[in-house]
Each structure stands twice: as structure tokens, then as C-alpha cells.
C-alpha atoms as an extended CHARMM CRD file, in Angstrom:
* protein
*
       139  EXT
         1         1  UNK       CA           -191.9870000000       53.2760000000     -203.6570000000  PROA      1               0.0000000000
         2         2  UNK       CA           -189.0380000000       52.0610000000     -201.5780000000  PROA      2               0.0000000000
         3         3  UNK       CA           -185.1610000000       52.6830000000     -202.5780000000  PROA      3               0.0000000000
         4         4  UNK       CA           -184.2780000000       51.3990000000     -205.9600000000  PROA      4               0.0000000000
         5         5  UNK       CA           -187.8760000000       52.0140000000     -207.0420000000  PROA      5               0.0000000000
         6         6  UNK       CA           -186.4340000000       54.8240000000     -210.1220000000  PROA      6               0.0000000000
         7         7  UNK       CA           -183.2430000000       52.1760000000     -210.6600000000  PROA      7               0.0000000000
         8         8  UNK       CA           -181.3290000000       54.3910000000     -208.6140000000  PROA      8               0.0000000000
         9         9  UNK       CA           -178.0610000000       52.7740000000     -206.7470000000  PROA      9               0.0000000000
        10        10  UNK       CA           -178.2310000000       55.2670000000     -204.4290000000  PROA      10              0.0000000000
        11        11  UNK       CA           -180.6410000000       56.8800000000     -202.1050000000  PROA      11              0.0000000000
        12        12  UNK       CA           -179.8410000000       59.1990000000     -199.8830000000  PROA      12              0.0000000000
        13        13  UNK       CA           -181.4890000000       61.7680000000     -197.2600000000  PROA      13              0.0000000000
        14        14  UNK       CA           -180.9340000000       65.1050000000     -197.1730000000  PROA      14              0.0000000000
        15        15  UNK       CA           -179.6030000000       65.1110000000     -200.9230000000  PROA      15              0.0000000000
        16        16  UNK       CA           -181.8440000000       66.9670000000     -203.9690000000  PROA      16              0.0000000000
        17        17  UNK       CA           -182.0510000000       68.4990000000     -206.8490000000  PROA      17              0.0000000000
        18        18  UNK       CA           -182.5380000000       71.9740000000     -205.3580000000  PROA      18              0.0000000000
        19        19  UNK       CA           -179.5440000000       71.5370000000     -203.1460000000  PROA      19              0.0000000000
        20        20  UNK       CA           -177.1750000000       69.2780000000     -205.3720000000  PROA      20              0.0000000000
        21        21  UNK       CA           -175.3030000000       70.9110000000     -208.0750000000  PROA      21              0.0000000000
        22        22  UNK       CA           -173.4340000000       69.8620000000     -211.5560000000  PROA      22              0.0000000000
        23        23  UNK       CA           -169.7140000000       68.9980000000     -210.5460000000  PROA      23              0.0000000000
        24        24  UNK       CA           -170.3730000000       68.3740000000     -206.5590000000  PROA      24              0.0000000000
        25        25  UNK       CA           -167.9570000000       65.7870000000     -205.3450000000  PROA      25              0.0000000000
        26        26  UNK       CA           -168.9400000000       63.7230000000     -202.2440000000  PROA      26              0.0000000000
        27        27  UNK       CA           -167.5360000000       61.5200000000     -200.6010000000  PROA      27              0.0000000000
        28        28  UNK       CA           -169.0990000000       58.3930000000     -200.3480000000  PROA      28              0.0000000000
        29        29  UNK       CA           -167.2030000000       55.7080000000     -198.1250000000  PROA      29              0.0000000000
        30        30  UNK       CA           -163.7900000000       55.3770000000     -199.6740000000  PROA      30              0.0000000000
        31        31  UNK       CA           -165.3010000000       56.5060000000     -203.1560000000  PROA      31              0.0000000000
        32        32  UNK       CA           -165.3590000000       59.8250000000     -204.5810000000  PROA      32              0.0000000000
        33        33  UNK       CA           -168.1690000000       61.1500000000     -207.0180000000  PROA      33              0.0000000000
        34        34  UNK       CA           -169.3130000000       63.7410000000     -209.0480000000  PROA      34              0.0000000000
        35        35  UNK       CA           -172.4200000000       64.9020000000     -210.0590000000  PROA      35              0.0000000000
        36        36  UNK       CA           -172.4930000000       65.0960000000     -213.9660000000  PROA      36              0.0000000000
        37        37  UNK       CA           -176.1590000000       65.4710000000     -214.8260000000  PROA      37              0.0000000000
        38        38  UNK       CA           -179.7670000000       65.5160000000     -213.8120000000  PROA      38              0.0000000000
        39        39  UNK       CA           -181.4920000000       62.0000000000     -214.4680000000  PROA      39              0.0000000000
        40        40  UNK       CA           -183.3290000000       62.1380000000     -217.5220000000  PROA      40              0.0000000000
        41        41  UNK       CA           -186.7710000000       59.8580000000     -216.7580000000  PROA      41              0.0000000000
        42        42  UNK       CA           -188.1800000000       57.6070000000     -219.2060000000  PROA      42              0.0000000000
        43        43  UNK       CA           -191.2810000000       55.9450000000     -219.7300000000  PROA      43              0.0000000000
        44        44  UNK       CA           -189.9080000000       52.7130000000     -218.0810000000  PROA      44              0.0000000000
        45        45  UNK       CA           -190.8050000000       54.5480000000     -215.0850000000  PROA      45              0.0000000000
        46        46  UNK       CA           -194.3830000000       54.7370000000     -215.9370000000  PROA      46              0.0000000000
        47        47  UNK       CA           -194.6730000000       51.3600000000     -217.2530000000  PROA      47              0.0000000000
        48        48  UNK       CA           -192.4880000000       49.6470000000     -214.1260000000  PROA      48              0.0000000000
        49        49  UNK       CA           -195.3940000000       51.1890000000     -211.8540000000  PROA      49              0.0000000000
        50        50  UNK       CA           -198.3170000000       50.8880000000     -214.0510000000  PROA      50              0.0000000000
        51        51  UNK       CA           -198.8490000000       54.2850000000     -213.3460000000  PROA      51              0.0000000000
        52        52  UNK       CA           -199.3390000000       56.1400000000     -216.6940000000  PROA      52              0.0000000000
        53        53  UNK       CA           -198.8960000000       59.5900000000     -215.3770000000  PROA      53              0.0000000000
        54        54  UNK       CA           -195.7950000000       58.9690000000     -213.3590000000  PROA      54              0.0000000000
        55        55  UNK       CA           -193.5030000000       60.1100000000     -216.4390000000  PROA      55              0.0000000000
        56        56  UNK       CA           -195.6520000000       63.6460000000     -216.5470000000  PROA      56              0.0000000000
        57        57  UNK       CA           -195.2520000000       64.0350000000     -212.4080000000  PROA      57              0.0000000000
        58        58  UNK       CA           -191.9620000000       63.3980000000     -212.2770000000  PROA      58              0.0000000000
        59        59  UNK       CA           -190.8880000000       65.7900000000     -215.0930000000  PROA      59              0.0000000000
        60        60  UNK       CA           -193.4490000000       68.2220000000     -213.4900000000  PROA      60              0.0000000000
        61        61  UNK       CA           -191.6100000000       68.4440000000     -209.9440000000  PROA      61              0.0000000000
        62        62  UNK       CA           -188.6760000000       67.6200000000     -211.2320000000  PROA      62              0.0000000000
        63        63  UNK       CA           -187.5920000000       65.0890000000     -208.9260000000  PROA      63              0.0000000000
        64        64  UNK       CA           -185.2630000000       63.2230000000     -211.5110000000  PROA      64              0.0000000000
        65        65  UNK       CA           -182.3950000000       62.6630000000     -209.3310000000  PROA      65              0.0000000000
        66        66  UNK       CA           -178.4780000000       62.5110000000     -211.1400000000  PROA      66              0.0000000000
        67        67  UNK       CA           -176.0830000000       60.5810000000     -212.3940000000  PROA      67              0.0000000000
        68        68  UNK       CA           -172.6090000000       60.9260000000     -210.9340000000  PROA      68              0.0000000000
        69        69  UNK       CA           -169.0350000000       59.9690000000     -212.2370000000  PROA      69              0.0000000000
        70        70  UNK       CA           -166.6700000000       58.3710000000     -210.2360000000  PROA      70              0.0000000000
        71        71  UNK       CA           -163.3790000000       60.0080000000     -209.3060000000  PROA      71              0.0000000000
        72        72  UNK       CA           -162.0650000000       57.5170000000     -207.1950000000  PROA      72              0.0000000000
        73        73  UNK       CA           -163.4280000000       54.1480000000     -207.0760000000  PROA      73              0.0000000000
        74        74  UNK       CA           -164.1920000000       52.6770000000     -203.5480000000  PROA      74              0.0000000000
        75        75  UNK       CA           -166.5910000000       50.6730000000     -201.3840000000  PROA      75              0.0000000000
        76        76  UNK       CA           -169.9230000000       52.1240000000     -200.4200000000  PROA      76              0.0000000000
        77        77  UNK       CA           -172.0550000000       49.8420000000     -198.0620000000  PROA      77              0.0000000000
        78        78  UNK       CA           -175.4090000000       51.3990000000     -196.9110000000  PROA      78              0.0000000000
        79        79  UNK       CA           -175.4590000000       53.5730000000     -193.7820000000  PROA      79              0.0000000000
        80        80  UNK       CA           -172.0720000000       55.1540000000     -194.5800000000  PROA      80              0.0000000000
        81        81  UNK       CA           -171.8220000000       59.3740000000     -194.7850000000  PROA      81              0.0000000000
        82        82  UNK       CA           -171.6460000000       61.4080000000     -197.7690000000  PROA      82              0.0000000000
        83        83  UNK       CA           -169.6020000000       64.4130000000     -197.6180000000  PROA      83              0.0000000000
        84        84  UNK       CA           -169.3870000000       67.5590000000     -199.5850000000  PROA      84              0.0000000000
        85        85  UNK       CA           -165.8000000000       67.9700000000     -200.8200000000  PROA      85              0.0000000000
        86        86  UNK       CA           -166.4980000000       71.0910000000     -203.1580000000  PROA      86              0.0000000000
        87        87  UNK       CA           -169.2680000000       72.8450000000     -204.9650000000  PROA      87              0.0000000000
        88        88  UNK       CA           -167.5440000000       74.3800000000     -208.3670000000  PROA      88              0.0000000000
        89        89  UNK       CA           -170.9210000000       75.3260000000     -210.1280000000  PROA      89              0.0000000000
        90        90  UNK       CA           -173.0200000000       76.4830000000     -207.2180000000  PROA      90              0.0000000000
        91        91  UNK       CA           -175.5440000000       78.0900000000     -210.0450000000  PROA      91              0.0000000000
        92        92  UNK       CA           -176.2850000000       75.2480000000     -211.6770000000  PROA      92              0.0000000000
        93        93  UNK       CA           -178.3340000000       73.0750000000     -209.1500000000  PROA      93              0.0000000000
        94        94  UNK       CA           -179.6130000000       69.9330000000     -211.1250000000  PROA      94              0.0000000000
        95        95  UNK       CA           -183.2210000000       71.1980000000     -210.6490000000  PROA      95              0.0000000000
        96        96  UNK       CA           -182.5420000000       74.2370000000     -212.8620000000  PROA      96              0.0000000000
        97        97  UNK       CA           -180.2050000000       72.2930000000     -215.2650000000  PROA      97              0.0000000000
        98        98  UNK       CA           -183.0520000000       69.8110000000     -215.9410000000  PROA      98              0.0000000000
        99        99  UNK       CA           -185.6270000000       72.5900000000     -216.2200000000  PROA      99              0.0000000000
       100       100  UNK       CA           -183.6540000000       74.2180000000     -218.9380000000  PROA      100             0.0000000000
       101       101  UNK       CA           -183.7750000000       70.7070000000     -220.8400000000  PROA      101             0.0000000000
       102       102  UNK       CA           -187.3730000000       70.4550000000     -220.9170000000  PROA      102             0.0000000000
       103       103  UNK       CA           -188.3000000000       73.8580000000     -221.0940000000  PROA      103             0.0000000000
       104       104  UNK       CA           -185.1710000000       75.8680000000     -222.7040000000  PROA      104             0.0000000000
       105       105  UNK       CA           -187.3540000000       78.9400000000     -223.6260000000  PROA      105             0.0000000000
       106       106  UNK       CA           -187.3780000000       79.3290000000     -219.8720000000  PROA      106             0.0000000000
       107       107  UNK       CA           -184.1180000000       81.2800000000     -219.7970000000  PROA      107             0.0000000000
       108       108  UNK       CA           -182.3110000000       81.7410000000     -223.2670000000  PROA      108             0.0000000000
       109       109  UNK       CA           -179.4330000000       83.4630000000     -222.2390000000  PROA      109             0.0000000000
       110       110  UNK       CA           -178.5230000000       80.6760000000     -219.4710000000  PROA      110             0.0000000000
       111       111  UNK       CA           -178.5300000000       77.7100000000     -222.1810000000  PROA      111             0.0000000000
       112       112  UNK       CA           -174.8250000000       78.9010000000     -223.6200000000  PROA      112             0.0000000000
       113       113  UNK       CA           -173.9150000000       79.2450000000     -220.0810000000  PROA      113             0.0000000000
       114       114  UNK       CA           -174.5740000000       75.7740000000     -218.6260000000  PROA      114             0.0000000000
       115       115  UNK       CA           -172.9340000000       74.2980000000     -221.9570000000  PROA      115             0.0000000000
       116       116  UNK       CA           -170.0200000000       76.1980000000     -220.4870000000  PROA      116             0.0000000000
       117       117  UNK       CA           -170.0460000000       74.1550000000     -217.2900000000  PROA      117             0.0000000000
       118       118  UNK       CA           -167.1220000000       71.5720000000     -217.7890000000  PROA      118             0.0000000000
       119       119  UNK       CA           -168.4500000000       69.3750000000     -214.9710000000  PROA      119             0.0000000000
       120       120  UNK       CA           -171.8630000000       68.7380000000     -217.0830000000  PROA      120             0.0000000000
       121       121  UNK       CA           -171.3790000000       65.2680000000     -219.3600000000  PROA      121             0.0000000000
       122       122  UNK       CA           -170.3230000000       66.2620000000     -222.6000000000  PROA      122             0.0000000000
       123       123  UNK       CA           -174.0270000000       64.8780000000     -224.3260000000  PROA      123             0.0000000000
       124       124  UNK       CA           -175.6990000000       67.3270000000     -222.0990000000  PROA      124             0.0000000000
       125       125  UNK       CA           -173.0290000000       70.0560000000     -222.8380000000  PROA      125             0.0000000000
       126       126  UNK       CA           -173.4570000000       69.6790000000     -226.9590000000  PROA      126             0.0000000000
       127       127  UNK       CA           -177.3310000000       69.8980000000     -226.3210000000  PROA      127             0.0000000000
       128       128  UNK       CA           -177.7570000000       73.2600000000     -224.7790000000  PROA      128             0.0000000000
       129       129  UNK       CA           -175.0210000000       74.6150000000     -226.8660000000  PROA      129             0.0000000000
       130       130  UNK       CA           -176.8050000000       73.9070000000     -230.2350000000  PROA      130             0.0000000000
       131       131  UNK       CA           -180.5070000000       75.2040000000     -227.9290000000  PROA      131             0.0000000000
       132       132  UNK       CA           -178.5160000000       77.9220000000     -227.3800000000  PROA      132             0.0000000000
       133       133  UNK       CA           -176.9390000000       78.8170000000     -230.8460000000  PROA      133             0.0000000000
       134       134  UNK       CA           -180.7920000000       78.3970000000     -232.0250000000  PROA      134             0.0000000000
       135       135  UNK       CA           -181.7070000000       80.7140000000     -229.7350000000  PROA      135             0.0000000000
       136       136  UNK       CA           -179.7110000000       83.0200000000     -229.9770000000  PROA      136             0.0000000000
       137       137  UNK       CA           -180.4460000000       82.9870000000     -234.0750000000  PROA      137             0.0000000000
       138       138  UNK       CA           -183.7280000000       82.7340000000     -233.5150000000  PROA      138             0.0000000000
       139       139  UNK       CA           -184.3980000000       79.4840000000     -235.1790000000  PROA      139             0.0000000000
């Protein structure tokens, strides 16, 4: 599968979800992004390939990629740098933020944390809090 194959707008090299976090902001030509949350795959993916297990592997390895919010807009043409302008939630790579979405028994006591992270979108946020509460009263 070439770029674009997941519907993302951007692919880049270097960049994934072990080493990007919630609320990095790049630079990206004269735009400036931040990462809000892990991608959350769907089973377009599956059906756009005709690969029925695709869904399954890609939740597996967790290769979901992110969505990111823009800061300041700006034009990004292909070929052009991204930089690292700050890393507030080093802890919360999207890998592990994902993981606790599909498997929040994984690590209770981190789901009340990560709804604490103000960079994650507010959806995601209101999620793990109410996993968390549950948890935490064992319902």
C-alpha cells in the first residue's frame, strides 16, 4: 500500500506511534500541528483492501497513525521537513494511548491519567475518564 492507502494526508518517515506523542507540535512547512489522538481504524480499511483481517492486524501492531490539530494554518507541499517544536506529554506516546483504548484493563491506574492530558481531544479525554471511574469502582 502506497501513501494515502489508510486516508491519511500525511505520510511521513521517521514519524510513529512509539516515538510520537499526544500534544507534539511540528512544524510542517509554514503550518503548525499538534498531535491530538491516535487514529482509531475502521472496517473501511478492511473493506477498501479486500483484506478481511486488515482491521484485526492493524489494531494488533498498533500502527493506527494520529490525527493532529492545526495551530497555525499554512502550506505543506510534499518533500518539506517536519520539526519537533515541543513534546509536553512525553508519557503518553500514541502507541500506549491507543493500547489503553482497546485494552483499558491493561493499566487501570493510567486511564484517569491520560484523561488528564489536556492535549488529548476532548472525545478521547471523556472516554478514559468514565473507563477510569469504572475502574476504579469496579464496575
Amino acid at each position: 500500500m502506497g501513501p494515502g492507502g489508510f486516508g491519511e494526508n500525511l505520510t511521513v518517515s521517521g514519524l510513529d506511534e512509539e516515538r510520537v506523542c499526544i500534544g507534539d507540535v511540528f512544524e510542517v512547512g509554514g503550518a503548525r500541528v499538534q498531535v491530538s489522538k491516535p487514529r482509531g481504524p475502521c472496517a473501511n480499511i478492511s473493506k477498501r483492501w479486500k483484506l478481511p483481517s486488515l482491521l484485526a492486524r492493524v489494531t494488533e501492531t498498533g500502527r493506527t497513525g494520529w490525527y493532529l490539530r492545526v495551530l497555525e494554518e499554512g502550506t505543506v507541499e510534499a518533500g518539506q521537513a517536519v520539526r519537533l517544536l515541543g513534546r509536553p506529554f512525553p508519557e503518553w506516546t500514541v502507541r500506549r494511548v491507543f493500547r489503553l483504548r482497546v485494552e483499558p484493563d491493561s493499566d487501570p491506574g493510567a486511564l484517569e491519567r491520560v484523561a488528564g492530558c489536556e492535549a488529548l481531544s476532548p472525545g478521547w479525554r471523556r472516554q478514559f475518564a468514565a473507563l477510569g471511574t469504572r475502574s476504579r469502582d469496579g464496575s
